[in-house]
Short mmCIF file of C-alpha atoms and ligand atoms in Angstrom, two decimals:
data_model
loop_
_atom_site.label_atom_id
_atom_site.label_comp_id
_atom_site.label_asym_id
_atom_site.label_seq_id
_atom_site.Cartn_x
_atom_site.Cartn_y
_atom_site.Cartn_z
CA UNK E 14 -18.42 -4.89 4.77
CA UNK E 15 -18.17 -6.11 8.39
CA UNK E 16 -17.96 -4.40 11.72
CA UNK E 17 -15.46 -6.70 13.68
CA UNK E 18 -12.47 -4.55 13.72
CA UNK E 19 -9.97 -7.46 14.09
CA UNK E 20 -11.60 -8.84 11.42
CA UNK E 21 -10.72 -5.55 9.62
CA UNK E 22 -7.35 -4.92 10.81
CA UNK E 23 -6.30 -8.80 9.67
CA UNK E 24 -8.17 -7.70 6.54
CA UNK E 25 -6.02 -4.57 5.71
CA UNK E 26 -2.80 -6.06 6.64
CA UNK E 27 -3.42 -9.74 5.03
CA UNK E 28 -5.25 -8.12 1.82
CA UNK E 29 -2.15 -5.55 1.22
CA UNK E 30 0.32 -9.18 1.10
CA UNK E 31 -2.06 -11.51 -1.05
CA UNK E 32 -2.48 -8.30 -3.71
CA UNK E 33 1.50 -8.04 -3.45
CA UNK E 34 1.82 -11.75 -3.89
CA UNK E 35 -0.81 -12.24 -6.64
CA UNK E 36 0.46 -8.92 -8.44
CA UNK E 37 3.94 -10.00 -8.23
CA UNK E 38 4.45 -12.82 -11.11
CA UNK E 39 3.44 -9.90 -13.57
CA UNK E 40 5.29 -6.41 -12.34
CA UNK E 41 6.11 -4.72 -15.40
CA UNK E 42 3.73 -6.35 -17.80
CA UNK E 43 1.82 -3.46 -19.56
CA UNK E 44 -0.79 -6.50 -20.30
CA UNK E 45 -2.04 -9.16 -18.07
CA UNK E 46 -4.65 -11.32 -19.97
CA UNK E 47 -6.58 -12.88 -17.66
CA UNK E 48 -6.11 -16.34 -18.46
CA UNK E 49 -2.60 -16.04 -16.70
CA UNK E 50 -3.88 -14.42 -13.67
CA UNK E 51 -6.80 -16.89 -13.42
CA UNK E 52 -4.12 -19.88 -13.56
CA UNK E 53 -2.32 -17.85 -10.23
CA UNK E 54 -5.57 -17.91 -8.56
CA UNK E 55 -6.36 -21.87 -9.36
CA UNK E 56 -2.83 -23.28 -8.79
CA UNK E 57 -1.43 -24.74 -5.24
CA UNK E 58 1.82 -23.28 -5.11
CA UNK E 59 3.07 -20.81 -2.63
CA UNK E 60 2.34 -17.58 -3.30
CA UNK E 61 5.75 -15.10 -1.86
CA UNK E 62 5.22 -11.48 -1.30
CA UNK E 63 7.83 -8.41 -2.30
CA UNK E 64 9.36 -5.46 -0.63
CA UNK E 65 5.82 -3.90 -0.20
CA UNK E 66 5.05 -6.69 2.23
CA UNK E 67 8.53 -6.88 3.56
CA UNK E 68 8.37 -3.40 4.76
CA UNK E 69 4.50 -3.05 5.57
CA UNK E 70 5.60 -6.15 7.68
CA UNK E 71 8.44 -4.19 9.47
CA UNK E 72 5.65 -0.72 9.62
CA UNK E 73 3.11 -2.95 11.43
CA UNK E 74 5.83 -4.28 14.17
CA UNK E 75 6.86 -0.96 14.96
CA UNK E 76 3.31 0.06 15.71
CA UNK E 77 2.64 -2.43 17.92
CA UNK E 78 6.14 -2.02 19.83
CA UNK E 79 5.03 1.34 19.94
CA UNK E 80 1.92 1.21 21.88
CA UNK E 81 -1.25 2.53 22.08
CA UNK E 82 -0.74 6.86 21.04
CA UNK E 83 3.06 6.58 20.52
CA UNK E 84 2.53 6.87 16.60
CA UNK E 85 6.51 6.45 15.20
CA UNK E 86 9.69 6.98 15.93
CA UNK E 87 11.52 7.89 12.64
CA UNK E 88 15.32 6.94 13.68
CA UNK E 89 14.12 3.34 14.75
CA UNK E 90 11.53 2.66 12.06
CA UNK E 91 14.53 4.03 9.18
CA UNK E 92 16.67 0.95 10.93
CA UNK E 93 14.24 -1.60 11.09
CA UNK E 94 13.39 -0.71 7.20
CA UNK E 95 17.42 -0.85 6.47
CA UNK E 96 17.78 -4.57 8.29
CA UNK E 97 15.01 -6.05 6.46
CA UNK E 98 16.30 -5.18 3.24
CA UNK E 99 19.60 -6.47 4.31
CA UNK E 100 18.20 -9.53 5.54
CA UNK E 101 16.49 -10.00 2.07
CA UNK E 102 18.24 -8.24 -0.64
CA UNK E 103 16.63 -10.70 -3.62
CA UNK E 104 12.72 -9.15 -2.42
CA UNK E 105 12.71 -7.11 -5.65
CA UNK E 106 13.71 -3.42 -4.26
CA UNK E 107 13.25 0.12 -5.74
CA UNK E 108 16.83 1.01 -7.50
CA UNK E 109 17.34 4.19 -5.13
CA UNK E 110 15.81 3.14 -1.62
CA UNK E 111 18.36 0.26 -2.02
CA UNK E 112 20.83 2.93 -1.50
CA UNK E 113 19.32 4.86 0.88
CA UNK E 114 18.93 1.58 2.99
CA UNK E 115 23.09 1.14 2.58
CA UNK E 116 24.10 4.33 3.57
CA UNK E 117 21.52 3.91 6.85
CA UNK E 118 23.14 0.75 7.69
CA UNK E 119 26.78 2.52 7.32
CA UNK E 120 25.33 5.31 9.59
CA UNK E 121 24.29 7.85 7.65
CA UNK E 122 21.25 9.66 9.12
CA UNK E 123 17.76 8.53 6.93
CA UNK E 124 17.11 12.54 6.49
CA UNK E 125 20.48 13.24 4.45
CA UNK E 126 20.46 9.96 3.03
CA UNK E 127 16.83 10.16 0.94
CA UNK E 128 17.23 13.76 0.56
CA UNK E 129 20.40 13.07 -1.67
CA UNK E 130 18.35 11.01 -4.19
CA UNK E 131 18.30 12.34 -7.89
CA UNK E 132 20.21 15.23 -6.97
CA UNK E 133 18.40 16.10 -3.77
CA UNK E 134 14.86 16.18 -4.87
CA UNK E 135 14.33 12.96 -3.45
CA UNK E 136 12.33 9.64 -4.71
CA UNK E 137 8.94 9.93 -5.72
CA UNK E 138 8.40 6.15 -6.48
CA UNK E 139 5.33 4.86 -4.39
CA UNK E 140 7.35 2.79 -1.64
CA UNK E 141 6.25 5.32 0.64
CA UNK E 142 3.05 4.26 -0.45
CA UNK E 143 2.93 1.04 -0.49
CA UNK E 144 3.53 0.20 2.55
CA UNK E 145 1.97 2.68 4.80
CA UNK E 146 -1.98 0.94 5.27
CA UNK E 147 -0.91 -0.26 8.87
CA UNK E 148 -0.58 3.42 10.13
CA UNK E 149 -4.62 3.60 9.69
CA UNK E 150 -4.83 1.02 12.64
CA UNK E 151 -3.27 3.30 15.14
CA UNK E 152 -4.51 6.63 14.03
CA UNK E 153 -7.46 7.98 15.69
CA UNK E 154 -8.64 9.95 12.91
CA UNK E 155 -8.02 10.75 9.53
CA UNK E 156 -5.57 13.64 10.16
CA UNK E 157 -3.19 11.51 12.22
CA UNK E 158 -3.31 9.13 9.27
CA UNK E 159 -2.38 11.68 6.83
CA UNK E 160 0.29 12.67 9.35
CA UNK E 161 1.56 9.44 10.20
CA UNK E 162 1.40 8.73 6.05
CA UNK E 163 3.88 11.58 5.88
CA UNK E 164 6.45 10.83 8.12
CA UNK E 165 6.68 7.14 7.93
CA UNK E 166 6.93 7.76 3.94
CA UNK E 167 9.76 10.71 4.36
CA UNK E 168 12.10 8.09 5.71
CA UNK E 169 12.58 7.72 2.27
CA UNK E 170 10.98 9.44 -0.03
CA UNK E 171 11.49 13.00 0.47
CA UNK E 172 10.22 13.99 -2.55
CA UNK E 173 6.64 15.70 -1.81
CA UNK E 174 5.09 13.49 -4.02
CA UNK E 175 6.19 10.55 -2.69
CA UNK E 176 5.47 11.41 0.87
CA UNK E 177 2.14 13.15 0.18
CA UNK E 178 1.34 10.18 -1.96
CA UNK E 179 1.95 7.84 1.30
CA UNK E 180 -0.83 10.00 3.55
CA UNK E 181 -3.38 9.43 0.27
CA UNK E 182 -3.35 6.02 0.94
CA UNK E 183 -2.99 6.33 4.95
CA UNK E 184 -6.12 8.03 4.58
CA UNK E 185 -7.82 5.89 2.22
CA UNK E 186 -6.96 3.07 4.64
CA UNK E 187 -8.33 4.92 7.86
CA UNK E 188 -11.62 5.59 5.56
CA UNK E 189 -11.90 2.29 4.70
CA UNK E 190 -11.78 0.66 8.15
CA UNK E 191 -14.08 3.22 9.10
CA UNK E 192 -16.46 2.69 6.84
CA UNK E 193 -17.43 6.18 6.47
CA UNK E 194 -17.95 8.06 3.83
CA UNK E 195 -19.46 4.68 2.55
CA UNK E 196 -17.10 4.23 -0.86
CA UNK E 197 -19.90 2.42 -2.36
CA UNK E 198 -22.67 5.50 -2.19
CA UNK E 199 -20.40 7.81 -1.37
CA UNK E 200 -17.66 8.26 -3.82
CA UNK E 201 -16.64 11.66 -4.29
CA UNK E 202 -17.13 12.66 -0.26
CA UNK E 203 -14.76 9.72 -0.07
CA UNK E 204 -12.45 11.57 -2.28
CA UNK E 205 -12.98 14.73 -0.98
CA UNK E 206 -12.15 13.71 2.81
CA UNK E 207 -8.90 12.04 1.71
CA UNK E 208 -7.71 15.12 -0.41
CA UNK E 209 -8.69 17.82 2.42
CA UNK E 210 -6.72 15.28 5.24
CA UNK E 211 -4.03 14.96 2.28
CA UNK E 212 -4.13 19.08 1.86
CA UNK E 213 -1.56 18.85 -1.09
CA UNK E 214 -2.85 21.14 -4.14
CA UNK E 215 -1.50 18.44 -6.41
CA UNK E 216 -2.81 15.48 -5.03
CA UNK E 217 -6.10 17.56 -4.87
CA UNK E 218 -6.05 17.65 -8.79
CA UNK E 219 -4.53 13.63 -9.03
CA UNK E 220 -7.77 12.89 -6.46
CA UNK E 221 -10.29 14.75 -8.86
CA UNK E 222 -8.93 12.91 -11.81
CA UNK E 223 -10.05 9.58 -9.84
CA UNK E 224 -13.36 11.00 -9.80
CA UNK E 225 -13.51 11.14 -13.45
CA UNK E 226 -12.36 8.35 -14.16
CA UNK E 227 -15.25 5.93 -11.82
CA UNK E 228 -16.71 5.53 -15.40
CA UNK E 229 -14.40 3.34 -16.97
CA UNK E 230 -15.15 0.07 -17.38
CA UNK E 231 -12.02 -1.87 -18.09
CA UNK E 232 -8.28 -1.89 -16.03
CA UNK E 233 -6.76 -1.05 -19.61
CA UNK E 234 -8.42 2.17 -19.47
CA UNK E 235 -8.41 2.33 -16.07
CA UNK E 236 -4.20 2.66 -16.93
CA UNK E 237 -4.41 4.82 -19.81
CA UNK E 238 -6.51 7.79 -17.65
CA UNK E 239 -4.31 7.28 -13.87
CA UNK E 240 -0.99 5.39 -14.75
CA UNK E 241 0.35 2.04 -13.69
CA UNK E 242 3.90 3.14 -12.69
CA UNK E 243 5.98 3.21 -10.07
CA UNK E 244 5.86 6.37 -9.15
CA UNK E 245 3.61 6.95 -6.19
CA UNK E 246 1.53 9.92 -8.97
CA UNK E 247 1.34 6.74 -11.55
CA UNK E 248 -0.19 4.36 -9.25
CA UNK E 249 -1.99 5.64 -6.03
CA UNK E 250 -3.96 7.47 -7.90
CA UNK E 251 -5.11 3.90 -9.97
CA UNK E 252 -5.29 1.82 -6.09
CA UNK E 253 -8.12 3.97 -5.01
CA UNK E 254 -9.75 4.16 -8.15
CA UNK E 255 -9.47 0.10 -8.08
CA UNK E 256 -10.96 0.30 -4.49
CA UNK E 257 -13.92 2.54 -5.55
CA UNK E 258 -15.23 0.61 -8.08
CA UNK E 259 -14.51 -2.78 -6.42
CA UNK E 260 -15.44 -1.74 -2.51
CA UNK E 261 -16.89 -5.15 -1.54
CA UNK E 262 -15.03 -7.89 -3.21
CA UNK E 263 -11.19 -7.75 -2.29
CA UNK E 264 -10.50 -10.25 -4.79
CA UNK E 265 -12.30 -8.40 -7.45
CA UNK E 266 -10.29 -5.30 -6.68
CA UNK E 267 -6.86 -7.00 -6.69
CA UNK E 268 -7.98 -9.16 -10.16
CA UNK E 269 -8.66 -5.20 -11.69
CA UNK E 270 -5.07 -3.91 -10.10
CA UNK E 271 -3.67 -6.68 -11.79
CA UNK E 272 -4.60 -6.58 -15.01
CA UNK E 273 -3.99 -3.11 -15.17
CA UNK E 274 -0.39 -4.04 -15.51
CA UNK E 275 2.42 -1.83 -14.25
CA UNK E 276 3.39 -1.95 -11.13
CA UNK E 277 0.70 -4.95 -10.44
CA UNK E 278 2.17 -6.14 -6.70
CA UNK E 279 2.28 -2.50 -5.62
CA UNK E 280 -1.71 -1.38 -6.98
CA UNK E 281 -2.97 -4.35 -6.05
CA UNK E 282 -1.01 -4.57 -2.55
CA UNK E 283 -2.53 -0.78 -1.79
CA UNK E 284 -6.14 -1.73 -3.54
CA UNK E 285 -6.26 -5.00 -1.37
CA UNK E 286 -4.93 -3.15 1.82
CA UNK E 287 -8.43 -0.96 1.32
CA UNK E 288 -10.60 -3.72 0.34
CA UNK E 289 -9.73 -5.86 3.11
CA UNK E 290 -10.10 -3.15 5.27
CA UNK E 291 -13.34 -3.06 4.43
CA UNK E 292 -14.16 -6.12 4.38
CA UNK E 293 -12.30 -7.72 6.33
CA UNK E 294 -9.88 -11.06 6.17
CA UNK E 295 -12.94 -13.32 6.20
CA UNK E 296 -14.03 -11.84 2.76
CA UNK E 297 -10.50 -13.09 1.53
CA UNK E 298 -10.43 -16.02 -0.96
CA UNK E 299 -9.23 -18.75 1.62
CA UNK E 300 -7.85 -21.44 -0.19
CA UNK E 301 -5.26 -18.38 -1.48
CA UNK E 302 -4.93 -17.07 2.15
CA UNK E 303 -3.44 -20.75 2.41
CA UNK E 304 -0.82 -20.60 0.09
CA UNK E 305 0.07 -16.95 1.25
CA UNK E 306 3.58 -16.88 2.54
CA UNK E 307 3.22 -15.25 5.95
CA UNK E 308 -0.43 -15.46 6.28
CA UNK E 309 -0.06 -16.06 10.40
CA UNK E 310 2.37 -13.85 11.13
CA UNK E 311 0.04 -10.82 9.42
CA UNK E 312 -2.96 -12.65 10.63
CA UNK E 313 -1.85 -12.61 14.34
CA UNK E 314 0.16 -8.96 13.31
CA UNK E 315 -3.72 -7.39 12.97
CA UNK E 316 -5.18 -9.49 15.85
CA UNK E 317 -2.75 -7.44 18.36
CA UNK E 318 -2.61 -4.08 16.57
CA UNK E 319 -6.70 -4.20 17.03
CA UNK E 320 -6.31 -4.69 20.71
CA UNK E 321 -4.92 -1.37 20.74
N1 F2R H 24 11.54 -2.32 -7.90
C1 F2R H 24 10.54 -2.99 -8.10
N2 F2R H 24 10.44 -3.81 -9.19
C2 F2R H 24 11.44 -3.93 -10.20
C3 F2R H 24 12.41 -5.03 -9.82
C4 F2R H 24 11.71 -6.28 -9.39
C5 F2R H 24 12.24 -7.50 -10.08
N3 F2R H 24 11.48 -8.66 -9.63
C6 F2R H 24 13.72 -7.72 -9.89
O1 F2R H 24 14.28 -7.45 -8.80
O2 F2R H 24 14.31 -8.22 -10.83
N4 F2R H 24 9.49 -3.03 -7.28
C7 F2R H 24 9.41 -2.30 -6.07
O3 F2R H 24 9.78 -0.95 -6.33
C8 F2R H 24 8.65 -0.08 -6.28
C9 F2R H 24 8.81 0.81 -5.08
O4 F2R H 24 9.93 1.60 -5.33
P1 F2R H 24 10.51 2.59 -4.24
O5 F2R H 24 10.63 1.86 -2.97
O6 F2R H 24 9.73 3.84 -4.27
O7 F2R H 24 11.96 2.80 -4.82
P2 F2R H 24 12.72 4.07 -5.46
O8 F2R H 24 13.94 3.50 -6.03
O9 F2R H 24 12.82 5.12 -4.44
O10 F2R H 24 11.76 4.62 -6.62
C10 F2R H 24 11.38 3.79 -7.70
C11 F2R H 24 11.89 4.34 -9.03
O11 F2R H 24 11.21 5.53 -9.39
C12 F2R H 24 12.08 6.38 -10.14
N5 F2R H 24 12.21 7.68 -9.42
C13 F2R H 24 11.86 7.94 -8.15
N6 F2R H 24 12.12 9.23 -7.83
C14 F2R H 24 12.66 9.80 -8.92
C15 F2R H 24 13.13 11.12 -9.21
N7 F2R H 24 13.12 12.13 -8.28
N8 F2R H 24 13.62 11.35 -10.45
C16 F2R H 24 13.64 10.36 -11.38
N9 F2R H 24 13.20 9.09 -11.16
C17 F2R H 24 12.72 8.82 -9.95
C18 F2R H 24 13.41 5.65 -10.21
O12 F2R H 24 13.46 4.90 -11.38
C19 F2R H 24 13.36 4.76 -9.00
O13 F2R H 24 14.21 3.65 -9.02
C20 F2R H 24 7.45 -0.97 -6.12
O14 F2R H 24 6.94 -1.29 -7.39
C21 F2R H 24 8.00 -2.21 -5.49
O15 F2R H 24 7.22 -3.33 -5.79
MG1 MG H 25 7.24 -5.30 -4.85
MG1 MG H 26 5.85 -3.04 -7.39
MG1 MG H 27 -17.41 -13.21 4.40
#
């Protein structure tokens, strides 16, 4: 791990995008062998990120406009979201946010728009989720995470799982730039601190499970105990799992998200986003950094949002 925090926050943001961008090429695979994913790694191509980079992009910039203790501000974050989907409809979107991002842009409020999903019980699918590691640089400790988690991830998923499943990873992020409890000695206090911040009964249970499963020893299995879906319930639960097992070698932990198959952009975007926290950006395979699309603007992104 290392103790530069710039070096973490460029970690956490630029870790989240190369996980999205090396997860991407398989989404929806239930198999990755790793011959394919070890041709990704060695080729020269660029390597383009989704929607869970688009909007953890979009999250980040609204922090930093923010300032230092000004956490969000729901109406203007629920636009920004809207015009970058809008700008780039082709980024492989969720089926429903895509029309809760419409009816923002023709005015309807974010609140009544979400809530309206599947017949008002909202979206559960992990968008909240995956995009939520860059609250963890402005919250001072792991409740405001878990409270920042919420609300950024009720702009659209209103659905308690989906929101609650956003401050699991908020939290896992703030723990992981912390570096306390240590997730590599630590494991279950790790847990335990994310689920009390988290204080869903549910996610309590989904947290435990995690905890069971730090025995496996392959990503198939890995699947078959936590899920690979994209529901935030089928794949949180798998991120920190990835993280806990894989705590000091980003790469390692987006290589297991990945060939868990799934939803492989979205586990390994929310496993890097915790290993490079941890880690920070210079424990990032560098010659991939390079053919990241983006990689300055998030570089530069975590620069300013550590000034803070
Ligand atoms: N959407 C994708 N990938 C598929 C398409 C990509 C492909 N390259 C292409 O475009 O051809 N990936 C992205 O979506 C996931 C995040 O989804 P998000 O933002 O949560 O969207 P949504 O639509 O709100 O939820 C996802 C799906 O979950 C099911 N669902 C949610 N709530 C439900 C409920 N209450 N009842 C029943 N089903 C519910 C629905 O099927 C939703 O569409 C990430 O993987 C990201 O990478
Ligand atoms: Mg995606
Ligand atoms: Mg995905
Ligand atoms: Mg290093």
């Amino acid at each position: 791990s290392t103790h530069d925090p710039a070096d973490r926050a460029r970690g956490l943001l630029l870790g989240a995008a190369l996980g999205d961008a090396l997860g991407a090429p398989f989404e929806g695979r239930s198999r990755v062998p790793e011959d394919l994913l070890d041709e990704l790694e060695a080729g020269t191509g660029e390597l383009p990120y989704t929607d869970d980079t688009v909007l953890t992009l979009v999250l980040a910039e609204h922090l930093l406009d923010r300032g230092a203790g000004n956490g969000l501000h729901e109406d203007t974050l629920a636009e920004n979201f809207a015009l970058a989907w809008r700008a780039e409809p082709g980024r492989g979107w969720g089926g429903a946010v895509r029309d809760v991002f419409g009816e923002i842009l023709a005015g309807v409020h974010w609140q009544r728009a979400a809530g309206r999903l599947f017949g008002g019980s909202g979206s559960f699918g992990n968008g909240g989720a995956m995009r939520v590691a860059p609250v963890a640089l402005v919250a001072s400790d792991v409740g405001e995470a878990a409270e920042l988690g919420r609300r950024s991830g009720r702009i659209t998923h209103t659905h308690p799982d989906g929101f609650h499943g956003a401050a699991v990873q908020a939290c896992a992020a703030w723990l992981a730039l912390s570096g306390s409890p240590d997730p590599t000695t630590e494991r279950r206090r790790f847990l335990d601190v994310v689920a009390g911040a988290c204080g869903d009964p549910r996610w309590f249970s989904l947290l435990e499970q995690v905890d069971s499963a730090t025995g496996v020893s392959t990503p198939e299995r890995a699947a078959e105990l936590l899920g690979n879906d994209v529901s935030a319930v089928g794949s949180v639960p798998l991120a920190l799992l990835t993280f806990l097992l894989h705590p000091d070698s980003p790469r390692e932990a987006v290589r297991f998200a990945i060939r868990a198959g799934g939803d492989t952009d979205t586990v390994a975007s929310m496993a890097g986003a915790l290993a490079g926290a941890r880690c920070g950006a210079t424990a990032l395979p560098e010659r991939q950094l390079r053919r990241l699309e983006g990689c300055s603007r998030l570089y530069e992104l975590g620069t300013e949002l550590a000034r803070r």
